[in-house]
Amino acid sequence: MTQRVPVTSNVDPSILGEKLNFQTSNRLAENRFLKAALTEKLLTYDKNNLKFSGIPNQRLINLYSKWAHGGFGVILTGNVIVDPNHLEAPGNAIIDKSIDSEERRSAFKKLAYTMKSGGSLAIVQLNHAGRQTQKSINEHPYSASDVPLDTFKFAKNNKMMSIMSFMAQLRLLKKILFNWCLITGYFC
């Protein structure tokens, strides 16, 4: 049985409401509350027409508007996939030069603006699902290693994933107004 750690003194939580200075980037969060990453799966997905898949829509904008005005100092997006053939799940946001368009860039700009509309800092989470890519999306995903993932129905992966898939998307995001970028690789 797990033992509880006894609390011997009261802790003042008011520090959470204090501003937080990120010295390296010279950014200031209004408080220390972070809206953590999650997978929203709210966007359109058409395996046969990826050009119109994964574009931030009004449902996603509305959700982030609620969080933006909910008192968070920092808001982190859900999965923004850097390779449309390696989604974590259908409905993920996707940014990739092979399907880049003015509509997609404009939608991501609107998302970043909305995230910051209540005073929060906005972090975009770039992601490559690697071996966690579902078999229905890609039967032969690329990953950083060829160690199989034997959970659920994930595809057998090929060993090959490049940091370049992230770098190409960083160039696209450079003009989209997010404050920072978090790079994530699932089960790489």
PDB file of C-alpha atoms in Angstrom:
ATOM      1  CA  MET A   1       0.000   0.000   0.000  1.00  0.00           C
ATOM      2  CA  THR A   2       1.230   3.478  -0.819  1.00  0.00           C
ATOM      3  CA  GLN A   3       2.176   5.653   2.131  1.00  0.00           C
ATOM      4  CA  ARG A   4       1.165   9.302   2.189  1.00  0.00           C
ATOM      5  CA  VAL A   5       3.869  11.841   2.868  1.00  0.00           C
ATOM      6  CA  PRO A   6       2.823  13.768   5.948  1.00  0.00           C
ATOM      7  CA  VAL A   7       2.371  17.504   5.539  1.00  0.00           C
ATOM      8  CA  THR A   8       3.985  19.152   8.526  1.00  0.00           C
ATOM      9  CA  SER A   9       3.613  22.785   7.557  1.00  0.00           C
ATOM     10  CA  ASN A  10       1.263  24.953   5.570  1.00  0.00           C
ATOM     11  CA  VAL A  11       2.556  26.103   2.204  1.00  0.00           C
ATOM     12  CA  ASP A  12       1.536  29.465   0.817  1.00  0.00           C
ATOM     13  CA  PRO A  13       0.182  28.930  -2.734  1.00  0.00           C
ATOM     14  CA  SER A  14       0.273  32.654  -3.567  1.00  0.00           C
ATOM     15  CA  ILE A  15       3.573  32.201  -5.442  1.00  0.00           C
ATOM     16  CA  LEU A  16       1.528  30.558  -8.224  1.00  0.00           C
ATOM     17  CA  GLY A  17      -0.119  33.915  -8.888  1.00  0.00           C
ATOM     18  CA  GLU A  18       3.201  35.742  -9.207  1.00  0.00           C
ATOM     19  CA  LYS A  19       4.696  36.690 -12.564  1.00  0.00           C
ATOM     20  CA  LEU A  20       7.368  34.383 -13.960  1.00  0.00           C
ATOM     21  CA  ASN A  21      10.281  35.834 -15.922  1.00  0.00           C
ATOM     22  CA  PHE A  22      11.865  33.628 -18.579  1.00  0.00           C
ATOM     23  CA  GLN A  23      15.280  35.302 -18.693  1.00  0.00           C
ATOM     24  CA  THR A  24      16.676  33.609 -21.801  1.00  0.00           C
ATOM     25  CA  SER A  25      13.796  34.710 -24.021  1.00  0.00           C
ATOM     26  CA  ASN A  26      13.029  37.882 -22.064  1.00  0.00           C
ATOM     27  CA  ARG A  27       9.353  36.851 -21.811  1.00  0.00           C
ATOM     28  CA  LEU A  28       7.129  37.357 -18.798  1.00  0.00           C
ATOM     29  CA  ALA A  29       4.228  35.080 -17.855  1.00  0.00           C
ATOM     30  CA  GLU A  30       1.476  36.790 -15.875  1.00  0.00           C
ATOM     31  CA  ASN A  31       1.405  33.839 -13.429  1.00  0.00           C
ATOM     32  CA  ARG A  32       2.779  30.311 -13.000  1.00  0.00           C
ATOM     33  CA  PHE A  33      -0.277  28.379 -14.198  1.00  0.00           C
ATOM     34  CA  LEU A  34       0.296  26.264 -17.325  1.00  0.00           C
ATOM     35  CA  LYS A  35      -2.435  24.789 -19.530  1.00  0.00           C
ATOM     36  CA  ALA A  36      -0.728  21.488 -20.317  1.00  0.00           C
ATOM     37  CA  ALA A  37      -0.647  19.724 -23.672  1.00  0.00           C
ATOM     38  CA  LEU A  38      -3.383  17.303 -24.615  1.00  0.00           C
ATOM     39  CA  THR A  39      -4.682  15.784 -27.799  1.00  0.00           C
ATOM     40  CA  GLU A  40      -7.831  17.561 -28.951  1.00  0.00           C
ATOM     41  CA  LYS A  41      -8.679  15.555 -32.112  1.00  0.00           C
ATOM     42  CA  LEU A  42     -11.117  18.297 -33.189  1.00  0.00           C
ATOM     43  CA  LEU A  43      -9.895  18.949 -36.724  1.00  0.00           C
ATOM     44  CA  THR A  44     -10.945  17.464 -40.032  1.00  0.00           C
ATOM     45  CA  TYR A  45      -9.147  14.413 -41.387  1.00  0.00           C
ATOM     46  CA  ASP A  46      -9.371  12.869 -44.835  1.00  0.00           C
ATOM     47  CA  LYS A  47      -6.688  10.254 -45.511  1.00  0.00           C
ATOM     48  CA  ASN A  48      -7.225  10.699 -49.259  1.00  0.00           C
ATOM     49  CA  ASN A  49      -6.928  14.499 -49.186  1.00  0.00           C
ATOM     50  CA  LEU A  50      -4.446  15.647 -46.542  1.00  0.00           C
ATOM     51  CA  LYS A  51      -4.357  19.152 -48.036  1.00  0.00           C
ATOM     52  CA  PHE A  52      -7.537  19.973 -46.117  1.00  0.00           C
ATOM     53  CA  SER A  53      -6.759  17.919 -42.998  1.00  0.00           C
ATOM     54  CA  GLY A  54      -5.483  19.272 -39.692  1.00  0.00           C
ATOM     55  CA  ILE A  55      -6.226  22.971 -40.263  1.00  0.00           C
ATOM     56  CA  PRO A  56      -7.222  24.784 -37.039  1.00  0.00           C
ATOM     57  CA  ASN A  57     -10.988  25.374 -37.183  1.00  0.00           C
ATOM     58  CA  GLN A  58     -13.491  27.429 -35.194  1.00  0.00           C
ATOM     59  CA  ARG A  59     -14.106  24.610 -32.684  1.00  0.00           C
ATOM     60  CA  LEU A  60     -10.403  24.592 -31.776  1.00  0.00           C
ATOM     61  CA  ILE A  61     -10.240  28.408 -31.707  1.00  0.00           C
ATOM     62  CA  ASN A  62     -13.260  28.518 -29.349  1.00  0.00           C
ATOM     63  CA  LEU A  63     -11.656  25.974 -27.019  1.00  0.00           C
ATOM     64  CA  TYR A  64      -8.386  27.919 -26.843  1.00  0.00           C
ATOM     65  CA  SER A  65     -10.292  31.166 -26.345  1.00  0.00           C
ATOM     66  CA  LYS A  66     -11.797  29.688 -23.167  1.00  0.00           C
ATOM     67  CA  TRP A  67      -8.346  28.730 -21.914  1.00  0.00           C
ATOM     68  CA  ALA A  68      -6.868  32.089 -22.975  1.00  0.00           C
ATOM     69  CA  HIS A  69      -9.371  33.884 -20.758  1.00  0.00           C
ATOM     70  CA  GLY A  70      -9.181  31.300 -17.977  1.00  0.00           C
ATOM     71  CA  GLY A  71      -6.230  32.799 -16.137  1.00  0.00           C
ATOM     72  CA  PHE A  72      -3.317  30.726 -17.454  1.00  0.00           C
ATOM     73  CA  GLY A  73       0.140  32.314 -17.641  1.00  0.00           C
ATOM     74  CA  VAL A  74       1.268  29.879 -20.350  1.00  0.00           C
ATOM     75  CA  ILE A  75      -0.814  27.812 -22.784  1.00  0.00           C
ATOM     76  CA  LEU A  76       0.634  24.791 -24.583  1.00  0.00           C
ATOM     77  CA  THR A  77      -1.082  23.490 -27.734  1.00  0.00           C
ATOM     78  CA  GLY A  78      -2.009  19.896 -28.281  1.00  0.00           C
ATOM     79  CA  ASN A  79      -0.240  17.836 -30.930  1.00  0.00           C
ATOM     80  CA  VAL A  80       0.769  19.782 -34.034  1.00  0.00           C
ATOM     81  CA  ILE A  81       2.070  17.043 -36.290  1.00  0.00           C
ATOM     82  CA  VAL A  82       5.074  17.752 -38.559  1.00  0.00           C
ATOM     83  CA  ASP A  83       4.446  14.861 -40.966  1.00  0.00           C
ATOM     84  CA  PRO A  84       0.905  14.180 -42.236  1.00  0.00           C
ATOM     85  CA  ASN A  85       1.753  10.477 -42.603  1.00  0.00           C
ATOM     86  CA  HIS A  86       2.690  10.134 -38.919  1.00  0.00           C
ATOM     87  CA  LEU A  87      -0.307  11.400 -36.960  1.00  0.00           C
ATOM     88  CA  GLU A  88      -0.883  10.521 -33.332  1.00  0.00           C
ATOM     89  CA  ALA A  89      -4.590  10.328 -34.246  1.00  0.00           C
ATOM     90  CA  PRO A  90      -7.017  11.545 -36.909  1.00  0.00           C
ATOM     91  CA  GLY A  91      -8.069  15.089 -36.029  1.00  0.00           C
ATOM     92  CA  ASN A  92      -4.579  16.313 -35.061  1.00  0.00           C
ATOM     93  CA  ALA A  93      -3.388  19.711 -36.230  1.00  0.00           C
ATOM     94  CA  ILE A  94      -0.840  19.333 -39.049  1.00  0.00           C
ATOM     95  CA  ILE A  95       1.837  21.691 -40.337  1.00  0.00           C
ATOM     96  CA  ASP A  96       3.997  20.450 -43.182  1.00  0.00           C
ATOM     97  CA  LYS A  97       5.436  22.172 -46.246  1.00  0.00           C
ATOM     98  CA  SER A  98       3.936  19.494 -48.528  1.00  0.00           C
ATOM     99  CA  ILE A  99       0.423  20.700 -47.620  1.00  0.00           C
ATOM    100  CA  ASP A 100       1.218  24.335 -46.801  1.00  0.00           C
ATOM    101  CA  SER A 101      -1.313  26.952 -47.854  1.00  0.00           C
ATOM    102  CA  GLU A 102      -2.292  30.506 -47.001  1.00  0.00           C
ATOM    103  CA  GLU A 103      -5.471  29.118 -45.400  1.00  0.00           C
ATOM    104  CA  ARG A 104      -3.417  26.842 -43.101  1.00  0.00           C
ATOM    105  CA  ARG A 105      -0.982  29.621 -42.131  1.00  0.00           C
ATOM    106  CA  SER A 106      -3.841  32.019 -41.468  1.00  0.00           C
ATOM    107  CA  ALA A 107      -5.611  29.452 -39.266  1.00  0.00           C
ATOM    108  CA  PHE A 108      -2.454  28.834 -37.213  1.00  0.00           C
ATOM    109  CA  LYS A 109      -1.945  32.603 -36.848  1.00  0.00           C
ATOM    110  CA  LYS A 110      -5.521  32.909 -35.591  1.00  0.00           C
ATOM    111  CA  LEU A 111      -4.870  30.102 -33.106  1.00  0.00           C
ATOM    112  CA  ALA A 112      -1.693  31.793 -31.799  1.00  0.00           C
ATOM    113  CA  TYR A 113      -3.462  35.157 -31.555  1.00  0.00           C
ATOM    114  CA  THR A 114      -6.389  33.579 -29.698  1.00  0.00           C
ATOM    115  CA  MET A 115      -4.078  31.780 -27.260  1.00  0.00           C
ATOM    116  CA  LYS A 116      -2.441  35.121 -26.391  1.00  0.00           C
ATOM    117  CA  SER A 117      -5.662  37.182 -26.347  1.00  0.00           C
ATOM    118  CA  GLY A 118      -6.031  36.923 -22.564  1.00  0.00           C
ATOM    119  CA  GLY A 119      -2.398  37.734 -21.799  1.00  0.00           C
ATOM    120  CA  SER A 120      -1.009  34.169 -21.858  1.00  0.00           C
ATOM    121  CA  LEU A 121       2.216  33.113 -23.538  1.00  0.00           C
ATOM    122  CA  ALA A 122       1.623  30.582 -26.348  1.00  0.00           C
ATOM    123  CA  ILE A 123       3.740  27.481 -26.957  1.00  0.00           C
ATOM    124  CA  VAL A 124       3.207  25.289 -30.016  1.00  0.00           C
ATOM    125  CA  GLN A 125       3.968  21.576 -29.483  1.00  0.00           C
ATOM    126  CA  LEU A 126       5.459  20.098 -32.658  1.00  0.00           C
ATOM    127  CA  ASN A 127       5.139  16.352 -32.748  1.00  0.00           C
ATOM    128  CA  HIS A 128       5.997  13.266 -34.786  1.00  0.00           C
ATOM    129  CA  ALA A 129       4.101  10.159 -33.680  1.00  0.00           C
ATOM    130  CA  GLY A 130       6.846   7.774 -34.836  1.00  0.00           C
ATOM    131  CA  ARG A 131       6.059   4.201 -33.871  1.00  0.00           C
ATOM    132  CA  GLN A 132       2.827   5.306 -32.166  1.00  0.00           C
ATOM    133  CA  THR A 133       1.301   6.067 -35.574  1.00  0.00           C
ATOM    134  CA  GLN A 134      -1.841   3.985 -35.902  1.00  0.00           C
ATOM    135  CA  LYS A 135      -1.783   1.206 -38.481  1.00  0.00           C
ATOM    136  CA  SER A 136      -4.902   2.660 -40.147  1.00  0.00           C
ATOM    137  CA  ILE A 137      -2.917   5.836 -40.898  1.00  0.00           C
ATOM    138  CA  ASN A 138       0.444   4.367 -41.908  1.00  0.00           C
ATOM    139  CA  GLU A 139       1.429   0.692 -41.938  1.00  0.00           C
ATOM    140  CA  HIS A 140       5.166   1.480 -42.109  1.00  0.00           C
ATOM    141  CA  PRO A 141       5.902   4.579 -40.009  1.00  0.00           C
ATOM    142  CA  TYR A 142       9.367   6.021 -39.545  1.00  0.00           C
ATOM    143  CA  SER A 143      10.905   6.391 -36.122  1.00  0.00           C
ATOM    144  CA  ALA A 144      14.299   6.967 -34.535  1.00  0.00           C
ATOM    145  CA  SER A 145      14.660   3.250 -33.772  1.00  0.00           C
ATOM    146  CA  ASP A 146      13.257  -0.055 -34.968  1.00  0.00           C
ATOM    147  CA  VAL A 147      12.270  -1.361 -31.525  1.00  0.00           C
ATOM    148  CA  PRO A 148       8.632  -2.498 -31.874  1.00  0.00           C
ATOM    149  CA  LEU A 149       5.829  -1.065 -29.756  1.00  0.00           C
ATOM    150  CA  ASP A 150       3.677  -4.039 -28.782  1.00  0.00           C
ATOM    151  CA  THR A 151       0.725  -2.123 -27.375  1.00  0.00           C
ATOM    152  CA  PHE A 152      -2.598  -1.747 -29.192  1.00  0.00           C
ATOM    153  CA  LYS A 153      -2.566  -1.847 -33.014  1.00  0.00           C
ATOM    154  CA  PHE A 154       0.408   0.276 -33.957  1.00  0.00           C
ATOM    155  CA  ALA A 155       2.238  -0.329 -37.181  1.00  0.00           C
ATOM    156  CA  LYS A 156       5.708  -1.845 -37.431  1.00  0.00           C
ATOM    157  CA  ASN A 157       8.094   1.027 -37.810  1.00  0.00           C
ATOM    158  CA  ASN A 158      11.130   1.611 -39.958  1.00  0.00           C
ATOM    159  CA  LYS A 159      14.234   3.106 -38.352  1.00  0.00           C
ATOM    160  CA  MET A 160      14.530   6.572 -39.850  1.00  0.00           C
ATOM    161  CA  MET A 161      13.341   9.846 -38.448  1.00  0.00           C
ATOM    162  CA  SER A 162      15.111  13.112 -39.052  1.00  0.00           C
ATOM    163  CA  ILE A 163      15.243  16.300 -37.051  1.00  0.00           C
ATOM    164  CA  MET A 164      14.770  17.911 -40.466  1.00  0.00           C
ATOM    165  CA  SER A 165      11.035  17.133 -40.336  1.00  0.00           C
ATOM    166  CA  PHE A 166      10.867  19.415 -37.307  1.00  0.00           C
ATOM    167  CA  MET A 167      13.196  22.068 -38.732  1.00  0.00           C
ATOM    168  CA  ALA A 168      11.196  22.488 -41.944  1.00  0.00           C
ATOM    169  CA  GLN A 169       8.051  23.189 -39.935  1.00  0.00           C
ATOM    170  CA  LEU A 170       9.882  25.599 -37.621  1.00  0.00           C
ATOM    171  CA  ARG A 171      10.634  27.698 -40.704  1.00  0.00           C
ATOM    172  CA  LEU A 172       6.905  27.767 -41.517  1.00  0.00           C
ATOM    173  CA  LEU A 173       5.994  28.652 -37.928  1.00  0.00           C
ATOM    174  CA  LYS A 174       8.581  31.431 -37.688  1.00  0.00           C
ATOM    175  CA  LYS A 175       6.046  34.012 -38.856  1.00  0.00           C
ATOM    176  CA  ILE A 176       3.040  32.623 -36.991  1.00  0.00           C
ATOM    177  CA  LEU A 177       3.526  34.463 -33.680  1.00  0.00           C
ATOM    178  CA  PHE A 178       3.856  31.637 -31.150  1.00  0.00           C
ATOM    179  CA  ASN A 179       6.161  32.581 -28.262  1.00  0.00           C
ATOM    180  CA  TRP A 180       7.991  29.231 -28.143  1.00  0.00           C
ATOM    181  CA  CYS A 181       8.074  25.756 -29.607  1.00  0.00           C
ATOM    182  CA  LEU A 182       8.193  22.403 -27.780  1.00  0.00           C
ATOM    183  CA  ILE A 183       9.452  19.467 -29.857  1.00  0.00           C
ATOM    184  CA  THR A 184       8.022  16.051 -28.980  1.00  0.00           C
ATOM    185  CA  GLY A 185       8.619  12.626 -30.506  1.00  0.00           C
ATOM    186  CA  TYR A 186       6.361   9.767 -29.430  1.00  0.00           C
ATOM    187  CA  PHE A 187       8.113   6.527 -28.577  1.00  0.00           C
ATOM    188  CA  CYS A 188      11.007   7.358 -30.835  1.00  0.00           C
TER     189      CYS A 188
END
